[in-house]
Amino acid sequence: GLGFNIVGGTDQQYVANDSSIYVSWIKKDGAAYLDGRLQEGDKIVAINGKDLKDLRHKDAVELFRNAGYHVSLKIQRRLQPQNGPVSHRGDGDSGGLPLAAILVPGLALAVTAVWILLRYRQRM
């Protein structure tokens, strides 16, 4: 498969008053994950040029299953959280930059600076 799950459709609205198709989950090491462009929460507007507007969920699933080897998706990136869970993180993570991504390089820089200062003072 393509390596992701979808939700939504005219019969299973994922977002209130919106029957669009959304990416609910991306399988690690699947095609979509390895490509890196698709994100959980993205709205899929079209697949291989076929508009997904006003489709039942099972009809949308069928389009994805029969997409073939070369798949083109037209997506709309979700800018703000809507109703319903978007990812399976479950830890309250907002999807922003993890604190460790800031602290670890900062700590490494501070340790390096102290080491250079101590080496400089030894030579004096």
XYZ file of C-alpha atoms in Angstrom, residues 18 20-23 38-46 73-79 82:
22
model
C -16.440 18.864 6.278
C -12.977 15.894 3.087
C -10.459 13.053 3.259
C -7.626 13.443 5.792
C -4.424 11.527 6.565
C 2.885 13.828 3.501
C 1.982 14.638 7.120
C -0.674 13.392 9.494
C -3.578 15.824 9.374
C -3.096 16.760 5.711
C -6.299 17.064 3.680
C -6.077 15.054 0.456
C -7.859 17.038 -2.249
C -7.137 14.744 -5.212
C -1.558 13.560 -4.402
C -2.874 17.102 -4.206
C -2.926 18.012 -0.536
C -3.813 20.935 1.669
C -1.613 21.288 4.733
C -3.515 21.680 8.007
C -2.490 24.968 9.588
C -9.430 21.021 14.043
